[in-house]
Every structure is written in C-alpha cells, then in structure tokens.
mmCIF file with all atom_site columns, N, CA and C in Angstrom:
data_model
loop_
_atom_site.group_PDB
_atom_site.id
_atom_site.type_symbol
_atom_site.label_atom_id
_atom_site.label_alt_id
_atom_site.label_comp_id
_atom_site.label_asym_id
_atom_site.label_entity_id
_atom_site.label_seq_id
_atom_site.pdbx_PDB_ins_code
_atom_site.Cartn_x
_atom_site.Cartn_y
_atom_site.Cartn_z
_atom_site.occupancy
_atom_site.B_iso_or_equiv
_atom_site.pdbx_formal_charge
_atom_site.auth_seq_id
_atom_site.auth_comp_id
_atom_site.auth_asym_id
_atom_site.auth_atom_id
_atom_site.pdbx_PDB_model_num
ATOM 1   N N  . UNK Y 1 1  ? 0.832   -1.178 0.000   1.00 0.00 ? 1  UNK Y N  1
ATOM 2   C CA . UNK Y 1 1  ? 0.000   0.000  0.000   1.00 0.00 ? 1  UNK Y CA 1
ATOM 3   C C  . UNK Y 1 1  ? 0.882   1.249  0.000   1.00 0.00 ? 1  UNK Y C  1
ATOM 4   N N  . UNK Y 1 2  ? 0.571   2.052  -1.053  1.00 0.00 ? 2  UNK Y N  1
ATOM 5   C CA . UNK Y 1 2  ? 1.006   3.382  -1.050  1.00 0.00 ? 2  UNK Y CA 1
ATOM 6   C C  . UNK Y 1 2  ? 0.832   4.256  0.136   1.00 0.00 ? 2  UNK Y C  1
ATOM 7   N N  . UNK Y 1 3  ? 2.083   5.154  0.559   1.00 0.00 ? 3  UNK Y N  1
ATOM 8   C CA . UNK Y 1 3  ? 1.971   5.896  1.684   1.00 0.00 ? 3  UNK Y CA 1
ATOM 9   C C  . UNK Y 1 3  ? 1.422   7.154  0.689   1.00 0.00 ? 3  UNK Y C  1
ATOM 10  N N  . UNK Y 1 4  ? 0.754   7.926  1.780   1.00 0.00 ? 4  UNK Y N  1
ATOM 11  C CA . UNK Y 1 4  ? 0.305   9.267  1.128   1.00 0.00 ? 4  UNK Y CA 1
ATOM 12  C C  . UNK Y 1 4  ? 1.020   10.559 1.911   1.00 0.00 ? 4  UNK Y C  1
ATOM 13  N N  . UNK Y 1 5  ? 1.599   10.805 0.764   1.00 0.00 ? 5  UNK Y N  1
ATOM 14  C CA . UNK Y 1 5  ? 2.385   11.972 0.676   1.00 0.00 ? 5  UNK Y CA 1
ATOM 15  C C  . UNK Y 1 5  ? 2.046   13.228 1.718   1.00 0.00 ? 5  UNK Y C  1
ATOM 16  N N  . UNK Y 1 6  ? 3.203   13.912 2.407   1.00 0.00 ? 6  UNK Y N  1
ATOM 17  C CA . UNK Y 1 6  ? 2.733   15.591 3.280   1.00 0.00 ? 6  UNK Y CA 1
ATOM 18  C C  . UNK Y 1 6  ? 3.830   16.418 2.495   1.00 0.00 ? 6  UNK Y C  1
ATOM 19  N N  . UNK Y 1 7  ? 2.859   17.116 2.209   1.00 0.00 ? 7  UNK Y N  1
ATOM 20  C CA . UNK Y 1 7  ? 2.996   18.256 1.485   1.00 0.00 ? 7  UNK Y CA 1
ATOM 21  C C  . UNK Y 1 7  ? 3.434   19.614 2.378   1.00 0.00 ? 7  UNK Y C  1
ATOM 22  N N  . UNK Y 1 8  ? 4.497   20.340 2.045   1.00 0.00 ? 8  UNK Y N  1
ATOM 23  C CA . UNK Y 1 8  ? 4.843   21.451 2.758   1.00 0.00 ? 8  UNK Y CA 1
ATOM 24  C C  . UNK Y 1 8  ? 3.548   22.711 2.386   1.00 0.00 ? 8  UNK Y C  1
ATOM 25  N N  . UNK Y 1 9  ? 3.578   23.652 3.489   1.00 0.00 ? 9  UNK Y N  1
ATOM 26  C CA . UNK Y 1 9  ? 2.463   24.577 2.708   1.00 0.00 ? 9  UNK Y CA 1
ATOM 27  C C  . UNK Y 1 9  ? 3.570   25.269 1.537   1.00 0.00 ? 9  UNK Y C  1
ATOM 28  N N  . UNK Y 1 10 ? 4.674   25.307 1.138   1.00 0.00 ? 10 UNK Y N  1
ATOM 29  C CA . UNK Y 1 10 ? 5.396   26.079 0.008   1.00 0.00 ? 10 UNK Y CA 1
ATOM 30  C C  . UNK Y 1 10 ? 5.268   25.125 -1.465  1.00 0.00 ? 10 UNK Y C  1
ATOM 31  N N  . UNK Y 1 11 ? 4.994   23.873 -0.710  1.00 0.00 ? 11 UNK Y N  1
ATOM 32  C CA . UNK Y 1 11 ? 4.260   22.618 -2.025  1.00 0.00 ? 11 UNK Y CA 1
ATOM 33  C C  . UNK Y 1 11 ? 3.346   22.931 -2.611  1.00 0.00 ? 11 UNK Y C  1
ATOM 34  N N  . UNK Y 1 12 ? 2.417   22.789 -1.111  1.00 0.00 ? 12 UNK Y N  1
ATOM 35  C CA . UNK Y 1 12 ? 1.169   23.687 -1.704  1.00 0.00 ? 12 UNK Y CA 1
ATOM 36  C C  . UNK Y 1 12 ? 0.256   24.845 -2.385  1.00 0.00 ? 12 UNK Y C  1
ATOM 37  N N  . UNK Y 1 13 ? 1.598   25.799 -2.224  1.00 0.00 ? 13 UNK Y N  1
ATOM 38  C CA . UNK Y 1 13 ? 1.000   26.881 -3.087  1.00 0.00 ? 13 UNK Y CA 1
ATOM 39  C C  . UNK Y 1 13 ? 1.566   26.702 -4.160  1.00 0.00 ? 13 UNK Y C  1
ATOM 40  N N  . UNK Y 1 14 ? 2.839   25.975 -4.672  1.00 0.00 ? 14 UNK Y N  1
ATOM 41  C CA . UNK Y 1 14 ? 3.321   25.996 -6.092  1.00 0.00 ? 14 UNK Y CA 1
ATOM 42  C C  . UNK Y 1 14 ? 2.052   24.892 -6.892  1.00 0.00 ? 14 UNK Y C  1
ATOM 43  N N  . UNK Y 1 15 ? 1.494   23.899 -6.029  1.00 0.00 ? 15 UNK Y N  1
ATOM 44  C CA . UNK Y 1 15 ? 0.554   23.186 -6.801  1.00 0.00 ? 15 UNK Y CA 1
ATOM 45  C C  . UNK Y 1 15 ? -0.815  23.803 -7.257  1.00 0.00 ? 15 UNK Y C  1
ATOM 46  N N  . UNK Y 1 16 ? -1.028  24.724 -6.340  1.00 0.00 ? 16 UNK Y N  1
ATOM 47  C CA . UNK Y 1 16 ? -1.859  25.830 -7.026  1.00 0.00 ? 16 UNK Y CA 1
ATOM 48  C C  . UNK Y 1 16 ? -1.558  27.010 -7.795  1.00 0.00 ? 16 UNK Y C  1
ATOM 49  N N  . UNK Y 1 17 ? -0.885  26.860 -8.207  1.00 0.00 ? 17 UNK Y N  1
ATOM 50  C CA . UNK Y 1 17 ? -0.421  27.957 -9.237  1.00 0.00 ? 17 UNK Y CA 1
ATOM 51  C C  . UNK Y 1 17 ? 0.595   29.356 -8.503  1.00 0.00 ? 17 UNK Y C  1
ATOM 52  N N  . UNK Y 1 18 ? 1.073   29.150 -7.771  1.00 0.00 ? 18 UNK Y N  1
ATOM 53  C CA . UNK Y 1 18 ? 1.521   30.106 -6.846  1.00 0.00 ? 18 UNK Y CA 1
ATOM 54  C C  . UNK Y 1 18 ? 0.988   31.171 -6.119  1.00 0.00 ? 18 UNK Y C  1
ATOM 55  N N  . UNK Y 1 19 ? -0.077  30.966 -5.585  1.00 0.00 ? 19 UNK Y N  1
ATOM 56  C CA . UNK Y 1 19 ? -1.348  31.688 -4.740  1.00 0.00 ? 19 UNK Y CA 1
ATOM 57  C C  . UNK Y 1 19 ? 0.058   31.820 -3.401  1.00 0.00 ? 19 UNK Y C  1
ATOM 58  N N  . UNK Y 1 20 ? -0.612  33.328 -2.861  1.00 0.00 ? 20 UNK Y N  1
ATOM 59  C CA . UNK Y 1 20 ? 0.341   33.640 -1.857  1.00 0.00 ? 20 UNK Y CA 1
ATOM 60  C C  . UNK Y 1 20 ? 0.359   32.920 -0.352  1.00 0.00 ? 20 UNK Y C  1
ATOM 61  N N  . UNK Y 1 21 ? 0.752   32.979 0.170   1.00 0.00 ? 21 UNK Y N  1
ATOM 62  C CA . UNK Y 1 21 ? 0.781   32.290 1.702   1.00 0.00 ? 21 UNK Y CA 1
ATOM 63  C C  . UNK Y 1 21 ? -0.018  33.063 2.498   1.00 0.00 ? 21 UNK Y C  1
ATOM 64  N N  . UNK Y 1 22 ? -0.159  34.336 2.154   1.00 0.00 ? 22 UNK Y N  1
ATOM 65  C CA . UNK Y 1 22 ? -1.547  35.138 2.695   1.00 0.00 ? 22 UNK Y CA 1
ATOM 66  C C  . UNK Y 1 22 ? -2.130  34.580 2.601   1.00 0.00 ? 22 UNK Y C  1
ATOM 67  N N  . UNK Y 1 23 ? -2.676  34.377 0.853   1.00 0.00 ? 23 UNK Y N  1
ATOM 68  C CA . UNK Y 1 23 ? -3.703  33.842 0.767   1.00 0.00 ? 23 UNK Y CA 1
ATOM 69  C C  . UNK Y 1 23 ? -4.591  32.842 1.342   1.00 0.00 ? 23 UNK Y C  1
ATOM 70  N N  . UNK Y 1 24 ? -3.480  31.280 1.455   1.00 0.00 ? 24 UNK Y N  1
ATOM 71  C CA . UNK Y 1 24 ? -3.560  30.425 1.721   1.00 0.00 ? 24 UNK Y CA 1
ATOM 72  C C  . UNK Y 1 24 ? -4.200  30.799 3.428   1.00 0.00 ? 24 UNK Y C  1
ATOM 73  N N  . UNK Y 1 25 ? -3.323  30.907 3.963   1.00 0.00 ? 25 UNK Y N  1
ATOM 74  C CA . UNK Y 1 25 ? -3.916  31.074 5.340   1.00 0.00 ? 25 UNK Y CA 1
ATOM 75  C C  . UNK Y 1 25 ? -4.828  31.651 5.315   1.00 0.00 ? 25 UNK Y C  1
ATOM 76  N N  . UNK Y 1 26 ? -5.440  32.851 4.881   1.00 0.00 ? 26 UNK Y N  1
ATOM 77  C CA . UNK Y 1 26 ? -7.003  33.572 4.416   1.00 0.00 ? 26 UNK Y CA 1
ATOM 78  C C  . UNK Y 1 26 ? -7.788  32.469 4.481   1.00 0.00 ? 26 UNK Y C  1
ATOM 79  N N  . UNK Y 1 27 ? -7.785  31.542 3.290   1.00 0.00 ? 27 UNK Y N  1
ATOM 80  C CA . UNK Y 1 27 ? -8.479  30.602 3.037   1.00 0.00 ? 27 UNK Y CA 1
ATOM 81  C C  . UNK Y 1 27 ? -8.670  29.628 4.553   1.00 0.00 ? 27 UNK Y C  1
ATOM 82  N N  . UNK Y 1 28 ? -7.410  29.103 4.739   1.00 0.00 ? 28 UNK Y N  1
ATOM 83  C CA . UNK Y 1 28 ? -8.291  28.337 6.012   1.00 0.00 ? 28 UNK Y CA 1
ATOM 84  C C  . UNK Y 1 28 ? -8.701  28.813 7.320   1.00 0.00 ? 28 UNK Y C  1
ATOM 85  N N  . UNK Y 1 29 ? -8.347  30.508 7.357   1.00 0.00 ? 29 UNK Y N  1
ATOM 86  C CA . UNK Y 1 29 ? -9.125  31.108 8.629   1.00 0.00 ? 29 UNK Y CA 1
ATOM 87  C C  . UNK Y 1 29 ? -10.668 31.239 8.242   1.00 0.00 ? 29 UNK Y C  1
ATOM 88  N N  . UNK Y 1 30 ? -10.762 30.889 7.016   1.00 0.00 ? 30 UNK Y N  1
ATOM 89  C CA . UNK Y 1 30 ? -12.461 31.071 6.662   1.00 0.00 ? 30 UNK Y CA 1
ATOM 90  C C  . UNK Y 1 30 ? -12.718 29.575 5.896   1.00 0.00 ? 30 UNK Y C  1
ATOM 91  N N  . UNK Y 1 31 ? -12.175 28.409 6.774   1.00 0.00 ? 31 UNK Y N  1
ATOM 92  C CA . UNK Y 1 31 ? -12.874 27.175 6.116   1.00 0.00 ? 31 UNK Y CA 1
ATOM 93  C C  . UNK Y 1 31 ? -12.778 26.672 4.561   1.00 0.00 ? 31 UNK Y C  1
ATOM 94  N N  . UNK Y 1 32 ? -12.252 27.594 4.367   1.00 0.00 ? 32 UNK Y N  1
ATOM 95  C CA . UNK Y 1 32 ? -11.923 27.433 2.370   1.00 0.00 ? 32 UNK Y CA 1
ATOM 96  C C  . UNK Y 1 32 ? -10.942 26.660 1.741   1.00 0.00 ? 32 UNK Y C  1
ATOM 97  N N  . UNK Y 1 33 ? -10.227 25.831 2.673   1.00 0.00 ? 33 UNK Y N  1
ATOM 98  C CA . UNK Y 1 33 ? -9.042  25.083 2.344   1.00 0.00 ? 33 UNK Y CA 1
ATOM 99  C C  . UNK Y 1 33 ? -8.818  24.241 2.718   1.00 0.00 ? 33 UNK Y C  1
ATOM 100 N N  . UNK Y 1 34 ? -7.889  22.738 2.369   1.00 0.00 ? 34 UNK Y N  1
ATOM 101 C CA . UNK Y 1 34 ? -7.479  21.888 2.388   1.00 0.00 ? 34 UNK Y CA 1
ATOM 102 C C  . UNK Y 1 34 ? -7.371  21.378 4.013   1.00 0.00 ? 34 UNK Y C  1
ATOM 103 N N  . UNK Y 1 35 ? -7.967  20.259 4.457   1.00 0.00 ? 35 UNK Y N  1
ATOM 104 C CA . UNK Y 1 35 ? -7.352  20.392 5.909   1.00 0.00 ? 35 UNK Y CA 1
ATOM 105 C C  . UNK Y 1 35 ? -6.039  19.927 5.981   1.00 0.00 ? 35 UNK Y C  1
ATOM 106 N N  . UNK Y 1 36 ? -5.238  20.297 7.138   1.00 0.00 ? 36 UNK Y N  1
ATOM 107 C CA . UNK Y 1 36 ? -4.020  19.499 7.183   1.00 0.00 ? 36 UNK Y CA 1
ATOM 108 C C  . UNK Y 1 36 ? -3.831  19.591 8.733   1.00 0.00 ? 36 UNK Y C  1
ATOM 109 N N  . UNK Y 1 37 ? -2.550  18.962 8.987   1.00 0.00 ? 37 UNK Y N  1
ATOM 110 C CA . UNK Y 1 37 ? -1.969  18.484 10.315  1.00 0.00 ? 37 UNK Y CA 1
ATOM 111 C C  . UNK Y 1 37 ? -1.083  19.834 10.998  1.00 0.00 ? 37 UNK Y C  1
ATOM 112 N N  . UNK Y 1 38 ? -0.840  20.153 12.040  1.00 0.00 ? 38 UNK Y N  1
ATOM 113 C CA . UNK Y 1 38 ? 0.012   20.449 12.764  1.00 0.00 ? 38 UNK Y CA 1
ATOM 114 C C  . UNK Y 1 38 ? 1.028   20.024 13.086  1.00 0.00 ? 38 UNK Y C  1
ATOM 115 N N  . UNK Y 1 39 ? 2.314   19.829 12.819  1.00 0.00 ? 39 UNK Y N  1
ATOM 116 C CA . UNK Y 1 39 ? 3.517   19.130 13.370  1.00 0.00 ? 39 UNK Y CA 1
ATOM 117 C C  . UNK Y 1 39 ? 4.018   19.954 14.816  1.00 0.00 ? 39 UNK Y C  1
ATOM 118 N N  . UNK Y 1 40 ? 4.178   18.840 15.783  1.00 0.00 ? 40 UNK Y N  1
ATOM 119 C CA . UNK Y 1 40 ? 4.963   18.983 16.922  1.00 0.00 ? 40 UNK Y CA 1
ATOM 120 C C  . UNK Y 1 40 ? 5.451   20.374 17.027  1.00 0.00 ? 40 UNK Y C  1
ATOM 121 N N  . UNK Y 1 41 ? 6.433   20.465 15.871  1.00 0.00 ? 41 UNK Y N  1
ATOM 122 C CA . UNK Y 1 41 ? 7.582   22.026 15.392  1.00 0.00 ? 41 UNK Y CA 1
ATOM 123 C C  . UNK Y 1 41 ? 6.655   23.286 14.974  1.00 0.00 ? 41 UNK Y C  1
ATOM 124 N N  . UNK Y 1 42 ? 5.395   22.913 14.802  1.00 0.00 ? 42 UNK Y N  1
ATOM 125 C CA . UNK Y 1 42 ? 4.554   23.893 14.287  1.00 0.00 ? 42 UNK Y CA 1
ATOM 126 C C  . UNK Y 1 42 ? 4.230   23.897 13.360  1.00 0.00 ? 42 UNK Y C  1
ATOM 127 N N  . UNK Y 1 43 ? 5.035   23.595 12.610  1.00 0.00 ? 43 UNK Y N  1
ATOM 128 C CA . UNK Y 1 43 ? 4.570   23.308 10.822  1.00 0.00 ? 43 UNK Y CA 1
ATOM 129 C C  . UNK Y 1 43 ? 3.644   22.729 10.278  1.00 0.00 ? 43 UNK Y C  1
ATOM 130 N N  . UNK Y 1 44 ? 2.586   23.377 9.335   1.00 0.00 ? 44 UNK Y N  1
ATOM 131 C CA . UNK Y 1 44 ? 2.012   22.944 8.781   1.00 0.00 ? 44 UNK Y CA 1
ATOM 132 C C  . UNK Y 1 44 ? 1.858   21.714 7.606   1.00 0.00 ? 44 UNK Y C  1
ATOM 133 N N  . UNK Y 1 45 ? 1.348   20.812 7.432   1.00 0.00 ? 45 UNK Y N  1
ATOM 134 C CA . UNK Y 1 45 ? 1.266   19.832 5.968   1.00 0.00 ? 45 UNK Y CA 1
ATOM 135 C C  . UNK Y 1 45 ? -0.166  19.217 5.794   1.00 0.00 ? 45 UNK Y C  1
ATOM 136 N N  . UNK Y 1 46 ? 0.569   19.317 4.774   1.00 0.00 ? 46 UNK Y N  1
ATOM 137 C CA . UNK Y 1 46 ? -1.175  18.852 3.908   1.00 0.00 ? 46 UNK Y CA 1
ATOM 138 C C  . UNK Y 1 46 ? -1.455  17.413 3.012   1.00 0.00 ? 46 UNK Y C  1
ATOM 139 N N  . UNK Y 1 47 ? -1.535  16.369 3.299   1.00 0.00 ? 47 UNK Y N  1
ATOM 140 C CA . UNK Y 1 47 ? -2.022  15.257 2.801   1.00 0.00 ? 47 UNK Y CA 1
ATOM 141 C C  . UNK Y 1 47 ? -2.327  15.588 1.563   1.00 0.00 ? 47 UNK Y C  1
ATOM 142 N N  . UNK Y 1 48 ? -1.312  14.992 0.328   1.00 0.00 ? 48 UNK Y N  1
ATOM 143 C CA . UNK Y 1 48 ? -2.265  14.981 -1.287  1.00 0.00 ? 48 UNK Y CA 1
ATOM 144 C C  . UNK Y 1 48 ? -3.240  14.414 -1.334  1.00 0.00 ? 48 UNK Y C  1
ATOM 145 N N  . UNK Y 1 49 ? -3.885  13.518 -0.582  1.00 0.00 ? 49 UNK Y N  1
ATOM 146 C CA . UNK Y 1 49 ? -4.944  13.129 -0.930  1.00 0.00 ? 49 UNK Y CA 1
ATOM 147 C C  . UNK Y 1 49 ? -6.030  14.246 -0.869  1.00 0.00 ? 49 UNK Y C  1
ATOM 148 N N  . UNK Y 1 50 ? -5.776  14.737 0.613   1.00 0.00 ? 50 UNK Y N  1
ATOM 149 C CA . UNK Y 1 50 ? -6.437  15.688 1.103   1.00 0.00 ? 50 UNK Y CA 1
ATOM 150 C C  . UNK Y 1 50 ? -6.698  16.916 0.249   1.00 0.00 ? 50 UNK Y C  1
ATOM 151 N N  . UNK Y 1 51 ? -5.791  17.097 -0.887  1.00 0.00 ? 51 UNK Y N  1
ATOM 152 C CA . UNK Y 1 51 ? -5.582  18.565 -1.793  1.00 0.00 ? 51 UNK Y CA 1
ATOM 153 C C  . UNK Y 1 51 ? -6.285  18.194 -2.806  1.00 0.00 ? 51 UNK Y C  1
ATOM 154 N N  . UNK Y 1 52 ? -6.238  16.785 -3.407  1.00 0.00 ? 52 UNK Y N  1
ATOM 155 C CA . UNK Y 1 52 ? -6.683  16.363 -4.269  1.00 0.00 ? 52 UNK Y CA 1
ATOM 156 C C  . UNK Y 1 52 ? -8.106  16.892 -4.238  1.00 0.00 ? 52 UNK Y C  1
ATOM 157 N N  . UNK Y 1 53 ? -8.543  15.830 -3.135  1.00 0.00 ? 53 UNK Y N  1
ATOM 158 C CA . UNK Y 1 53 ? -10.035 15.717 -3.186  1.00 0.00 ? 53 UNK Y CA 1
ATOM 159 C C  . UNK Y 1 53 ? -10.628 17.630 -2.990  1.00 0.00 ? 53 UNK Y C  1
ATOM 160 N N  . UNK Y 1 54 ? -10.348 18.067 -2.205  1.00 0.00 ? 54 UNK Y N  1
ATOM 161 C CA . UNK Y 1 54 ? -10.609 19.787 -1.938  1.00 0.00 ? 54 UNK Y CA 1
ATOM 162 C C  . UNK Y 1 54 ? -10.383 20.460 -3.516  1.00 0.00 ? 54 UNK Y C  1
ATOM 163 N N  . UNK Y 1 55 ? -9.337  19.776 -4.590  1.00 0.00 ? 55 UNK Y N  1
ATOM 164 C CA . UNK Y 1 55 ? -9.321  20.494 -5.751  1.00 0.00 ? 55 UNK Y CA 1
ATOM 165 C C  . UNK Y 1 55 ? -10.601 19.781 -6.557  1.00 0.00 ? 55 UNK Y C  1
ATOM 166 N N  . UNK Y 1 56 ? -10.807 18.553 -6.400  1.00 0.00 ? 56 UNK Y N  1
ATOM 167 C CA . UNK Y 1 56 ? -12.273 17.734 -7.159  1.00 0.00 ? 56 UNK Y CA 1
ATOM 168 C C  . UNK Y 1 56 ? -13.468 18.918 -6.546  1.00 0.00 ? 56 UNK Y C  1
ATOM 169 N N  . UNK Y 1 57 ? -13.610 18.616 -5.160  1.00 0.00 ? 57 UNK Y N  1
ATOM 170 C CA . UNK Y 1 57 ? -14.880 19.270 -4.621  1.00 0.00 ? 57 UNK Y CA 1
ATOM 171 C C  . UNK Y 1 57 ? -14.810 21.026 -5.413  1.00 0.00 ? 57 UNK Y C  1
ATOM 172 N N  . UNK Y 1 58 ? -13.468 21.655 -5.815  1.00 0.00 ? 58 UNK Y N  1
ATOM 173 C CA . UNK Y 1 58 ? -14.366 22.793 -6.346  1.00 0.00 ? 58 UNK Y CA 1
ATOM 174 C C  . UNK Y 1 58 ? -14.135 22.996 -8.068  1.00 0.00 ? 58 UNK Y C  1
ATOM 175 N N  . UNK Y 1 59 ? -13.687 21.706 -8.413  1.00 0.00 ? 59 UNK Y N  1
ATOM 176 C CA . UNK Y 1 59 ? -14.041 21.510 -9.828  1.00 0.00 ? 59 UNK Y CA 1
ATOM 177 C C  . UNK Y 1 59 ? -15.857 20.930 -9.945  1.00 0.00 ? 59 UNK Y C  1
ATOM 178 N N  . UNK Y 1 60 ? -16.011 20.295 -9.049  1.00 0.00 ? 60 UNK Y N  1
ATOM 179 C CA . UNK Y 1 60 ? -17.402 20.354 -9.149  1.00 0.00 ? 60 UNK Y CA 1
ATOM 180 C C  . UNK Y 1 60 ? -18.733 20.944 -8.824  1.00 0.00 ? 60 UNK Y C  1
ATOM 181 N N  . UNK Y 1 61 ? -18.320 21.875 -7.698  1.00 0.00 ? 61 UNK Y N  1
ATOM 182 C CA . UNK Y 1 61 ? -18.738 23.104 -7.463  1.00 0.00 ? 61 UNK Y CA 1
ATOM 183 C C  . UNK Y 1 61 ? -18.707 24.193 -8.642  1.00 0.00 ? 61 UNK Y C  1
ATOM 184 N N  . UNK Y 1 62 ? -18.016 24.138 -9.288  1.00 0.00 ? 62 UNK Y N  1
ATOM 185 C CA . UNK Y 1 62 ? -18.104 25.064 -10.257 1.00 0.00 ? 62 UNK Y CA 1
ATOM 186 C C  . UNK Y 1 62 ? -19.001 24.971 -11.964 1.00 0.00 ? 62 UNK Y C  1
#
C-alpha cells in the first residue's frame, strides 16, 4: 500500500499555481481550504490526498 504523501504549505501553493501564503492562510481562517496536520515544530502539511479531493470538490462546485 502506497503511503500518502505531506505536502509542505510552500508545495502547496506551487501546486496551485503560486497563490500567496496570505492567501492560503485567508483561506483556512475562513474554512476554504485543504485540511491538514500540525507538526509537533509547528509546521504545517497537507495530505495529497487531502488537496486532491478539496481540488475535485471545487471543480465540481463550479
């Protein structure tokens, strides 16, 4: 079984087209984004699966 990938949030914005880190955080202080984990160190990551499916849900939203 495939492990699923954590994504840095600097992953994450290059996989969206380079949306700012403002942004990004904008987005999940208002529920609009990908969930992800907290690391111990503070750092944020984000499960591809997790990005995936959040990029399906607003391809089909749209």
């Amino acid at each position: 079984m495939k492990r699923d990938e954590l994504l840095t949030v600097a992953q994450v914005l290059d996989e969206l087209g380079g949306i700012s880190r403002r942004t990004f955080y904008r987005w999940r202080e208002i529920g609009k984004a990908p969930q992800g984990i907290r690391l111990p160190n503070g750092e944020l990551r984000i499960y591809r699966s997790d990005l995936n499916a959040w990029l399906e849900s607003l391809r089909s939203a749209a």
